[in-house]
XYZ file of C-alpha atoms in Angstrom:
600
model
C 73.283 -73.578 65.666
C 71.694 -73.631 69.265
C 70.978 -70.163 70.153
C 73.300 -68.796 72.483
C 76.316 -70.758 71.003
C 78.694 -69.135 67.931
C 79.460 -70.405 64.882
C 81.944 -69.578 62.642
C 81.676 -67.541 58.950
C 84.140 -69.131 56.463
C 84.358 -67.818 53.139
C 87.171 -67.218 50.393
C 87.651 -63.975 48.753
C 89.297 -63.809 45.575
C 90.592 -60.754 42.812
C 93.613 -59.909 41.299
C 97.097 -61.671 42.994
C 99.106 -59.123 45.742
C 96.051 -57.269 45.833
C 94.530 -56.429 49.712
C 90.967 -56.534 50.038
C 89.142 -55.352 53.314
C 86.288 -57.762 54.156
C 83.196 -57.393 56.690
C 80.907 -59.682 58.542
C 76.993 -58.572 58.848
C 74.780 -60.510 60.729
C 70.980 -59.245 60.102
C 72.026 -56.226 57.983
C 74.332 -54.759 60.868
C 78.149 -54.986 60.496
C 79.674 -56.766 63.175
C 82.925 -57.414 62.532
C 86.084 -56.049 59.826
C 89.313 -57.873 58.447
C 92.249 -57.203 55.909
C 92.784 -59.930 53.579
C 96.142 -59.878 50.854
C 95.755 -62.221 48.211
C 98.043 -64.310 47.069
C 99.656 -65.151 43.780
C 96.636 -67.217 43.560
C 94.396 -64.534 43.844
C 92.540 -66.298 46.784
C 92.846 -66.121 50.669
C 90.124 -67.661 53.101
C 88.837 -65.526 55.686
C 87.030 -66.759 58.738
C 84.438 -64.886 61.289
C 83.210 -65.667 64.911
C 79.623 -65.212 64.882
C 78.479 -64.009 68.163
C 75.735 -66.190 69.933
C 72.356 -65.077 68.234
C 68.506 -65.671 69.656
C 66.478 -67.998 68.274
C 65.089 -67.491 65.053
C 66.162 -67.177 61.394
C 69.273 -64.525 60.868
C 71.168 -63.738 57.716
C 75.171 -63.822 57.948
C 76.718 -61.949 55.045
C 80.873 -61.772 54.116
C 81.174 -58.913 52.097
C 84.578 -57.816 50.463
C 84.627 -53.734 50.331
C 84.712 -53.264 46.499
C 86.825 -50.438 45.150
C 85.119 -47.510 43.367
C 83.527 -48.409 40.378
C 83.403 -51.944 40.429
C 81.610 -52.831 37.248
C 80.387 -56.067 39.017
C 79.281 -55.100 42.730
C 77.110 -58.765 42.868
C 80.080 -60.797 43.340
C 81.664 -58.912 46.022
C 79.178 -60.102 48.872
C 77.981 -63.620 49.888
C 75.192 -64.541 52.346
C 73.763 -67.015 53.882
C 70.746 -67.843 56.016
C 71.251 -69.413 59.541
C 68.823 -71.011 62.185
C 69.169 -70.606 66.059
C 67.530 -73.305 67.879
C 66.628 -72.576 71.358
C 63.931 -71.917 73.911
C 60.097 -72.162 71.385
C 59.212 -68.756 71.116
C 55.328 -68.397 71.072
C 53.419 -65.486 70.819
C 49.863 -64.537 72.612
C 47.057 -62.263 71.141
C 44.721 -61.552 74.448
C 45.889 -64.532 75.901
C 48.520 -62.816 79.038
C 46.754 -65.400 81.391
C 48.654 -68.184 79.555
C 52.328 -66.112 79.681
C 52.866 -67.716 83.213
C 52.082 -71.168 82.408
C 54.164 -71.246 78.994
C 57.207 -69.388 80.394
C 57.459 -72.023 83.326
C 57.114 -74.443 80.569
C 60.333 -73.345 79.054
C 58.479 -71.168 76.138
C 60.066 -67.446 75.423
C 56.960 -65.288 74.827
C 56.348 -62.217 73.735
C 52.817 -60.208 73.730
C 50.589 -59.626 70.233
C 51.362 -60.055 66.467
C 55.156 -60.597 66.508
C 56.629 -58.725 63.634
C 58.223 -61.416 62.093
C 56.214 -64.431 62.566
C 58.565 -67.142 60.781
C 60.664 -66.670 63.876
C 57.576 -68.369 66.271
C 56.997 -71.769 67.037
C 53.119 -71.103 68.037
C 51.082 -68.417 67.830
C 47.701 -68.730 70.388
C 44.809 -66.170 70.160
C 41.965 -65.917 72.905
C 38.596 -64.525 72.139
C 39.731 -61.755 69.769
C 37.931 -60.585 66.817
C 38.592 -60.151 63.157
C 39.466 -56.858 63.536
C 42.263 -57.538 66.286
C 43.929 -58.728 63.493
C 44.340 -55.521 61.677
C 45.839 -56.859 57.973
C 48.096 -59.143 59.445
C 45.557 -62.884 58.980
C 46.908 -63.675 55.332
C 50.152 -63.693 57.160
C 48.833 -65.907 60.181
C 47.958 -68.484 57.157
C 51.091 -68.305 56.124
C 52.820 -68.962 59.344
C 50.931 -72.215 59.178
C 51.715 -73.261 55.940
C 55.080 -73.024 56.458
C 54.796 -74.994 59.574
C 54.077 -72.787 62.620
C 51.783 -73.754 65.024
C 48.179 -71.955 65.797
C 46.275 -72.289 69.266
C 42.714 -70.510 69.097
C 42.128 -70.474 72.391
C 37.955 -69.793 72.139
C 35.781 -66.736 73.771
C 32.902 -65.684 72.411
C 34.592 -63.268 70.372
C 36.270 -65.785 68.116
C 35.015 -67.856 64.796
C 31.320 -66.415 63.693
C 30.761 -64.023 66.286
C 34.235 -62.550 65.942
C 33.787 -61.976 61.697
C 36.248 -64.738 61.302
C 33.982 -66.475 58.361
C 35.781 -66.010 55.285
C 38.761 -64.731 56.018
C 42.576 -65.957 55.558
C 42.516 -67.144 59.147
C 39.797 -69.142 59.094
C 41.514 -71.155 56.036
C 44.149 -72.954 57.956
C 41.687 -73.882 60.705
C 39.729 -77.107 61.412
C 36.439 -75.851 62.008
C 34.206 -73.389 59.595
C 32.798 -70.054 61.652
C 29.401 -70.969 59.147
C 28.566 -73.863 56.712
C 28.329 -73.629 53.186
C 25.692 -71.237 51.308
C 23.875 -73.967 49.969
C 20.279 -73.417 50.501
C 21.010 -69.292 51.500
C 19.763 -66.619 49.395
C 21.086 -62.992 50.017
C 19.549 -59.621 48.929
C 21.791 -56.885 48.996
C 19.218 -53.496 49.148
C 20.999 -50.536 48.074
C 19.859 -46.907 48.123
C 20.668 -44.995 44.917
C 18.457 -41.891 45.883
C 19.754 -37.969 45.833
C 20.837 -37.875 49.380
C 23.134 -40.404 48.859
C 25.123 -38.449 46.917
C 25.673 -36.179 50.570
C 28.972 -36.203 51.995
C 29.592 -39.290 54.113
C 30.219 -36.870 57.056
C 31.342 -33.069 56.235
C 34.194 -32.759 54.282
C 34.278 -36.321 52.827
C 33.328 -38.456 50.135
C 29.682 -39.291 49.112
C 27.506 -41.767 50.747
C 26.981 -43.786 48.265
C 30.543 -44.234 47.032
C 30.585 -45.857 50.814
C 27.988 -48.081 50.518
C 29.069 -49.557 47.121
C 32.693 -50.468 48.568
C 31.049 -51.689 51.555
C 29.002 -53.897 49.264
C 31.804 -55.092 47.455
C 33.480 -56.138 50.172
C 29.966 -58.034 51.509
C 30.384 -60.134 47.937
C 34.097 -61.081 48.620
C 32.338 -63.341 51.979
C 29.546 -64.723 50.176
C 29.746 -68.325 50.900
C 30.079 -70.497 47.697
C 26.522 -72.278 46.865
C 24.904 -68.652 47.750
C 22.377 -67.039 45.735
C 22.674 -63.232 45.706
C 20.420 -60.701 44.411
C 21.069 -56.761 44.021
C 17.886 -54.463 44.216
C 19.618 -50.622 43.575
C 16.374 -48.216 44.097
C 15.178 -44.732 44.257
C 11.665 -43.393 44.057
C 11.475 -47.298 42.337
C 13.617 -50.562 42.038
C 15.953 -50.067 39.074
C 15.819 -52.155 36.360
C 14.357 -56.128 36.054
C 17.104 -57.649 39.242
C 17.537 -61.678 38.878
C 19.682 -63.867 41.190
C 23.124 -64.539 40.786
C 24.640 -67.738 41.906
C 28.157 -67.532 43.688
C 30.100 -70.089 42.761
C 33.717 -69.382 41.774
C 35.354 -65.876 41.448
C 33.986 -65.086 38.227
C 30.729 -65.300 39.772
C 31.556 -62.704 41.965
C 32.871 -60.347 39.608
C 29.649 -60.394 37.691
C 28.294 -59.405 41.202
C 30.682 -56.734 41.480
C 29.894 -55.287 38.548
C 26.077 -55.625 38.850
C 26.615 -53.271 42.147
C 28.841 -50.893 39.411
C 26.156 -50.709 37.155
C 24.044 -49.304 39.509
C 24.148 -45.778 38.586
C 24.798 -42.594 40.218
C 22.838 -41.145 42.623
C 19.258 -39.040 42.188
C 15.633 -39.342 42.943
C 13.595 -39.103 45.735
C 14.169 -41.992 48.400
C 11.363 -44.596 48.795
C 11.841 -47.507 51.097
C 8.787 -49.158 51.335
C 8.736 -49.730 47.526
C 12.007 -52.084 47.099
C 11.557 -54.090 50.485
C 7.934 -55.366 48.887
C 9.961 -56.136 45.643
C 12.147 -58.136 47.743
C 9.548 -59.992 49.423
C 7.381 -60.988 45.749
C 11.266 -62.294 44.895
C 11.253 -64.203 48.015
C 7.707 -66.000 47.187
C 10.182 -67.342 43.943
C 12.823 -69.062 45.520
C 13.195 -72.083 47.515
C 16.190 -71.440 50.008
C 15.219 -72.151 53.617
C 17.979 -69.354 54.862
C 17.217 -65.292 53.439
C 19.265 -62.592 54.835
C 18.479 -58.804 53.572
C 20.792 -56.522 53.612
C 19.188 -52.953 53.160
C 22.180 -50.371 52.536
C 20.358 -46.596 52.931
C 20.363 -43.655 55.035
C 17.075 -43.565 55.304
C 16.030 -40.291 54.795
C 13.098 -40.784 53.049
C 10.650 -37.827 51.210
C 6.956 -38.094 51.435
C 7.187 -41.544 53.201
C 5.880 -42.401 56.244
C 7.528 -44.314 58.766
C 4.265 -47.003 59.353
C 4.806 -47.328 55.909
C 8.034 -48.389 55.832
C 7.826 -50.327 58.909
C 4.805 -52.209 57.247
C 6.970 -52.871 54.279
C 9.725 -54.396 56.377
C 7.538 -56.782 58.573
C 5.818 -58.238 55.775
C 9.046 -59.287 54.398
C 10.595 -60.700 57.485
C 6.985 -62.589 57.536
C 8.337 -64.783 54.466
C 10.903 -65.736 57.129
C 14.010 -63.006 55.975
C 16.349 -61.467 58.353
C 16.494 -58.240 57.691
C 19.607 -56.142 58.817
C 19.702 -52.700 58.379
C 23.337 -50.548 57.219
C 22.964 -47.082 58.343
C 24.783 -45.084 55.927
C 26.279 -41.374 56.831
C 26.645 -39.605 60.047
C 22.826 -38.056 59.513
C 21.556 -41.498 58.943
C 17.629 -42.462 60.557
C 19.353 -44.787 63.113
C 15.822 -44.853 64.833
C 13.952 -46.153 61.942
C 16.296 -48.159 60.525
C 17.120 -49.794 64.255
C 12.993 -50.570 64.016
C 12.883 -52.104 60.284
C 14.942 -55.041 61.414
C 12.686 -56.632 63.936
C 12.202 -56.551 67.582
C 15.629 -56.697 69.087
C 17.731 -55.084 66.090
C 19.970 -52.593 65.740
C 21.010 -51.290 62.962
C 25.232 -51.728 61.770
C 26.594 -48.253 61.361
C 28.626 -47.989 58.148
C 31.697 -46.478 58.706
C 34.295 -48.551 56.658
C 34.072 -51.951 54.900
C 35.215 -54.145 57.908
C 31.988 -53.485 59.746
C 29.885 -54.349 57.006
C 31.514 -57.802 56.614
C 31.521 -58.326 60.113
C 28.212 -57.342 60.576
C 26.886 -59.883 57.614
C 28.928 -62.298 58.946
C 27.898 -61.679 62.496
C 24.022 -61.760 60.662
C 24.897 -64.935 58.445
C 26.449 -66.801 61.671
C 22.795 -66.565 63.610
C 20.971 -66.689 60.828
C 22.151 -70.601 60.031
C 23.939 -71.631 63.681
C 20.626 -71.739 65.853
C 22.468 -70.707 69.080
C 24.772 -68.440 68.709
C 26.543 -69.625 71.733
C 26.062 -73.427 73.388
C 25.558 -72.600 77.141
C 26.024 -75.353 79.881
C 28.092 -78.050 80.271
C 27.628 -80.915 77.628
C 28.227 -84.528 77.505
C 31.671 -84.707 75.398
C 33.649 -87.717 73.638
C 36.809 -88.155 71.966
C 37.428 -89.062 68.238
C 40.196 -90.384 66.240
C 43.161 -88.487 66.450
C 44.176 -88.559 62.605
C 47.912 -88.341 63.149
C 47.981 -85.256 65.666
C 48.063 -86.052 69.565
C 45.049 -87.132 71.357
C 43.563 -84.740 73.777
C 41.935 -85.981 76.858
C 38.097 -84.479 77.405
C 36.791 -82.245 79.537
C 33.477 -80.418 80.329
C 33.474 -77.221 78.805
C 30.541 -74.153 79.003
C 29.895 -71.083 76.541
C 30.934 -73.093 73.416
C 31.110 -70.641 70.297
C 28.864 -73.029 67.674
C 31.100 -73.991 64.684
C 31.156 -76.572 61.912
C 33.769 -79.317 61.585
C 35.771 -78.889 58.225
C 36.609 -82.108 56.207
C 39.494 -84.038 56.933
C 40.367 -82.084 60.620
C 40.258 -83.964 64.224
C 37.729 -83.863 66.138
C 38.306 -84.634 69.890
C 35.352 -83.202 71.747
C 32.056 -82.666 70.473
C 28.734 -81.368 72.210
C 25.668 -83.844 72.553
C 24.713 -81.556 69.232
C 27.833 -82.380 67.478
C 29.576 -79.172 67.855
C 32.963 -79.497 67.762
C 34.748 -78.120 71.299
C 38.416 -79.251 70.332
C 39.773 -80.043 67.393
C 43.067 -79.920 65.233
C 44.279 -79.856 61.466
C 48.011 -80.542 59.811
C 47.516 -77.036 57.436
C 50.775 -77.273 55.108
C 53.311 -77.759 57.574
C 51.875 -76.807 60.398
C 49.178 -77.153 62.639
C 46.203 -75.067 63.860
C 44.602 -76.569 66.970
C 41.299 -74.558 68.147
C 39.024 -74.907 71.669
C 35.734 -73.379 71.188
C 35.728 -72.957 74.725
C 37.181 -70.341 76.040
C 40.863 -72.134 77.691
C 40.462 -69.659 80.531
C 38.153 -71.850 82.226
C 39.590 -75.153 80.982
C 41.896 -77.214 83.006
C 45.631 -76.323 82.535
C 46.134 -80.050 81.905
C 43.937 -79.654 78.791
C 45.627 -76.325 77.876
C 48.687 -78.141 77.803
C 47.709 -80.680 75.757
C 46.240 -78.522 73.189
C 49.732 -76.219 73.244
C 51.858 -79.183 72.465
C 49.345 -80.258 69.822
C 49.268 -77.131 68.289
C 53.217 -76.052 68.144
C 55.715 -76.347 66.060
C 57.269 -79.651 66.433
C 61.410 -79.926 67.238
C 63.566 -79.690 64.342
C 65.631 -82.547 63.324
C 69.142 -82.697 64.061
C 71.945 -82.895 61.991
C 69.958 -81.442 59.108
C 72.221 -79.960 56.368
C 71.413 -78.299 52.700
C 73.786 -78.163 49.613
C 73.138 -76.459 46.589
C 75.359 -77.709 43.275
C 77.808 -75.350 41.942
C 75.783 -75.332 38.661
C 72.809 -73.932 41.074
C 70.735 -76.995 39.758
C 70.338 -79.026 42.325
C 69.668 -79.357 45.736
C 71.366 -82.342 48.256
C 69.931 -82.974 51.771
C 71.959 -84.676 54.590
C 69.086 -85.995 56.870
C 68.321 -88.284 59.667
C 65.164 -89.321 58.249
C 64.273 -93.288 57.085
C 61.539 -92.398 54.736
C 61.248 -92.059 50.919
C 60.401 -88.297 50.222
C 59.896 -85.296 52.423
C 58.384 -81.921 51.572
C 58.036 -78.260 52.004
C 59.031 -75.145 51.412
C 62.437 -73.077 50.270
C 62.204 -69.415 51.817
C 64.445 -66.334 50.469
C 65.400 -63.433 52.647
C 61.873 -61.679 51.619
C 59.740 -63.855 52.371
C 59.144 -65.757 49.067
C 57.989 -69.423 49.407
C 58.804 -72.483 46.513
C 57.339 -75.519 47.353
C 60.254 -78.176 46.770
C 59.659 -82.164 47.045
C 63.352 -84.313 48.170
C 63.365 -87.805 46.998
C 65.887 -90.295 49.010
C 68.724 -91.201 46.979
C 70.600 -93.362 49.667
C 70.421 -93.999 53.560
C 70.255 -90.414 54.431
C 70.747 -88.461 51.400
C 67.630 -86.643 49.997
C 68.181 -84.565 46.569
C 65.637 -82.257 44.594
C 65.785 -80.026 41.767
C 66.487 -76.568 43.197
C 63.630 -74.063 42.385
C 64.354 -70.501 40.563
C 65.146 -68.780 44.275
C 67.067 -65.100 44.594
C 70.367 -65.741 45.191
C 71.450 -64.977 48.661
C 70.369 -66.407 51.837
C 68.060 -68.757 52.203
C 66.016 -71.166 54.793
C 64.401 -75.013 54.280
C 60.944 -75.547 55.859
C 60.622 -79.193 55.487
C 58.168 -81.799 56.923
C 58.669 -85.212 57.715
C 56.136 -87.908 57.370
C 56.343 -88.219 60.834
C 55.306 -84.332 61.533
C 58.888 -83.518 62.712
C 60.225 -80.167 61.009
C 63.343 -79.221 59.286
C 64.347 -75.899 59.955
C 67.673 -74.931 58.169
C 69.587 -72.492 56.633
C 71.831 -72.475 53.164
C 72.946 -69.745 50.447
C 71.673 -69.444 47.033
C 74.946 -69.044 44.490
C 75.148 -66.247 42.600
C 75.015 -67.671 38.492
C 78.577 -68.330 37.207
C 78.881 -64.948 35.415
C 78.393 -63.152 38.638
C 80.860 -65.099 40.692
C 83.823 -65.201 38.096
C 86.818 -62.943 39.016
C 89.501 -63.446 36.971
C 89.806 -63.640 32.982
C 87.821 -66.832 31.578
C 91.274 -68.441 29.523
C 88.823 -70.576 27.585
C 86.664 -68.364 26.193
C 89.758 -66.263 25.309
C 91.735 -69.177 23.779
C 88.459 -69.790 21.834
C 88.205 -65.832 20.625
C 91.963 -65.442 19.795
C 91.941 -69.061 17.480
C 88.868 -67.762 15.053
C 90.664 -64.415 14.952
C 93.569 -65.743 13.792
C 95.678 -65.558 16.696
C 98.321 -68.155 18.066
C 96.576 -68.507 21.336
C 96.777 -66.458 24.955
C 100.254 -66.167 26.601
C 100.508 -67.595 29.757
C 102.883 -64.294 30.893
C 101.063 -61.048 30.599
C 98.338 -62.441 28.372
C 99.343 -60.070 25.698
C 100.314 -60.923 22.346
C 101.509 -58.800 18.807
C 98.363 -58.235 16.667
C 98.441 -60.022 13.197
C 99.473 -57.215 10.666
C 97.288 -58.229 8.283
C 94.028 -58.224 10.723
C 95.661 -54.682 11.761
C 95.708 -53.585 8.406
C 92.475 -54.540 7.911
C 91.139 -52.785 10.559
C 92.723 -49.394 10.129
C 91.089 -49.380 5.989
C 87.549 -50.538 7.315
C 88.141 -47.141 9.923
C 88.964 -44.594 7.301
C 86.285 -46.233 4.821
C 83.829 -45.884 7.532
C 84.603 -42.031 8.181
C 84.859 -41.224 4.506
C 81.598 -42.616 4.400
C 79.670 -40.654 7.388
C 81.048 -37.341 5.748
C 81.362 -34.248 7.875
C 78.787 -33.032 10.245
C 76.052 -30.714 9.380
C 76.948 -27.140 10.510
C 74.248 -26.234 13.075
């Protein structure tokens, strides 16, 4: 439907013949509208419902007949259906109000931050935001893409490696990488096992230690693949004989995550001096050109000097290691630990995991992407647009340095091959990114990149049939290709890939995937990268759907018991005397049997 216009809710109700049955529309959850219905001597009568003009989006129209008290069988008495609006693209903007103005005159509906329900967006753009702006919703910005929404990063220097993005859900569906892979990087994770680590984090709470190791854990869940990563625990001394561990697949990094488990509780005297040496003799072993050292302490040392220490930590960063310092605990040495990594450094206060993995991905990003941030305007060109539009160059400054992932368009490059604008198909969507901050872009070039990036217009005339065996699925679209794909999408939220095959000039069929019955929604793509968005309802199975008696099965029952068949009047019928007989001596058999009850 086009949003603002109604449609109309037909459905037929059916139960036992004269009966009257009251029946209500909900739209969303909410009841709208309420009818009485008699049946027949059918049992059946059609009712029909006005659906008031709805916003664009995805809604859920439900008929539901008012069952009477204890209805043995409540799942037949309500059918639903899902329904798309199509109206004005709805995007929504994450630190990105200055673009509001240009997208509403554009025709776009927009609404400020993380919508709440993101399937009912056409394009999502975010402007120099960190991973943390986020919160826990970028598994679900992936998801919007898959199914076919439409992502605009819009740059800043907040976004990609400075912003924590490496890693992450988000960065998945994009077409550039916030760091390259960890081939060639070797990783030292330095934690402090000592006595005071077994302090409250800060009064009241839980131990210091207990933070560090979930910080840590959460470290190994970013390792890039191809990464080597060592774990040093230590007190007074290193514990144990530590060796490498290569990351290269998740069981990799559970054996990581359970070499920072087996590192004991806390006790001992804390000595810093001793394990950042260690870590440098391991260092003189291996080959990688890229060492990060991640020292996890609180630094209060006993009968250690600071020179020491500090002596300690420069010879390691002289075997070319960055070393970056975790202070752990509100009575952390921030001034000693702030000195250990290097003129410059500060250390990363550990307050929850986030920081940690922002702060090693913060670390990782300058330790491999030479300038942080490409200043100045740079010579561009474009590249082959692969299928998506092609976007017309422009000069750009303060370029966030990224890495073009395989496969993605590349428009605009710096005379160093970093990628300024670029755009990859992600599932069914898109995800378009400028690693330029769009505020200072032309609007031409904005425009470009929206349009790029958003969801494309649905097809018209699109229409979905399920068989009544529930088996199947039939398509009605305006499409001249062999196959199109995508997704089938239940009221919560559950995705089944399904794949339609053409099985005449317009007429698309697949087999229809295990969904919940109820309402429904197709996310299809088109060869061409035009979008299906439509609604249908998922049958309840047959058992759940019959309302009268099944006069098959009966006929069936009553010709193996003996009987002459059902009537056709009142369906009842004399018992056969001897079958009645039969059953009365098996009941007196069976109590003679049992006996009487025990007295109690």
């Amino acid at each position: 439907m086009s949003a603002g216009a109604g449609v109309t809710a037909v459905a037929t109700v059916e139960g036992l013949p004269g009966a009257r049955v009251r029946v209500r529309l909900l739209v969303d959850g909410k009841p709208l509208q309420e009818t009485e219905v008699g049946l027949g001597v059918s049992g059946r009568a059609g009712v029909r419902f006005d659906v008031p003009a709805r916003r664009s989006g995805r809604h859920v129209v439900t008929v539901a007949a008012l069952p009477p008290p204890g209805d043995p069988c409540a799942a037949n008495d309500r059918r639903s259906a899902g329904l798309v609006a199509i109206g004005a693209r709805r995007a929504a903007v994450l630190n990105a109000q200055g673009l509001s103005k240009e997208l509403s005159a554009g025709g776009w509906e927009v609404v400020d931050g993380l919508h709440a329900d993101l399937a009912d967006l056409d394009l999502l753009i975010v402007r120099d935001s960190p991973i943390t702006a986020f919160e826990d919703h970028g598994e679900a910005v992936r998801r919007f893409v898959e199914g076919g929404g439409g992502l605009l990063v819009a740059g800043g220097t907040s976004c990609f490696g400075p912003g924590g993005w490496g890693g992450t859900p988000l960065e998945a569906c994009l077409p550039v990488l916030s760091h390259p892979d960890g081939e060639g990087l070797f990783v030292a994770v330095l934690l402090d096992r000592s006595g005071t680590m077994a302090d409250p984090f800060r009064p009241g709470g839980g131990a210091k230690f207990d933070a560090a190791r979930r910080a840590t854990e959460a470290l190994v869940a970013v390792l890039p693949e191809g990464a080597d990563l060592l774990v040093v625990p230590f007190a007074e001394a290193v514990l144990g004989e530590p060796r490498a561990l290569p990351i290269a697949d998740a069981a990799s990094r559970a054996a990581a995550r359970t070499r920072l488990e087996d590192a004991g509780r806390p006790s001992g005297g804390t000595m810093l001096a001793g394990p950042l040496l260690f870590t440098r003799e391991a260092l003189r072993e291996v080959e990688a050109e890229k060492r990060l050292v991640l020292l996890f302490t609180d630094g209060r040392r006993e009968g250690e000097s600071a020179s020491a220490v500090g002596e300690a930590a420069a010879a390691l960063r002289n075997t070319g290691a960055r070393v970056v310092c975790f202070a752990v605990g509100e009575d952390a040495d921030r001034a000693l630990l702030d000195e250990l990594g290097g003129p410059g450094a500060a250390a990363v206060p550990v307050t929850e995991a986030g920081q940690v993995r922002d702060g090693f991905l913060r670390a990782l990003f300058e330790l491999q992407g030479k300038d942080r941030i490409l200043r100045g305007e740079r010579e561009v060109r474009a590249t082959g647009a692969g299928g998506l539009p092609v976007v017309e160059p422009a000069p750009a400054t303060d370029i966030v340095r990224t890495w073009a992932r395989e496969g993605a368009t590349i428009w605009h490059v710096t005379d160093e091959d970093a990628p300024v604008t670029a755009g990859r198909r992600y599932g069914l969507g898109r995800a378009v990114v400028s690693t330029a901050d769009l505020a200072a872009m032309p609007g031409a070039l904005t425009g470009a990149l929206v349009e790029a990036a958003a969801r494309p217009a649905s097809l018209s005339a699109a229409r979905f049939f399920v068989s009544a065996d529930g088996r199947r699925l039939t398509a009605a679209l305006d499409l001249d290709a062999p196959s199109a794909s995508g997704f089938l999408v239940d009221a919560a939220g559950t995705r089944v890939p399904i794949s339609f095959t053409a099985t005449g000039p317009g007429t698309f069929e697949a087999a229809m995937p295990a969904a919940a019955p109820g309402a429904a929604w197709i996310d299809l793509a088109a060869p061409d990268g035009r979008v299906v968005r439509a609604g249908l309802s998922v049958p309840w199975p047959a058992e759940f759907r019959a309302s009268g008696p099944d006069s098959v099965a009966l006929e069936e029952l009553s010709r193996r018991f003996g009987g002459g068949g059902v009537d056709g009047g009142d369906g009842s019928r004399d018992a056969s005397p001897f079958l009645a007989g039969l059953a009365l001596l098996l009941f007196l058999a069976d109590r003679l049997k049992r006996g009487r009850p025990p007295v109690r």
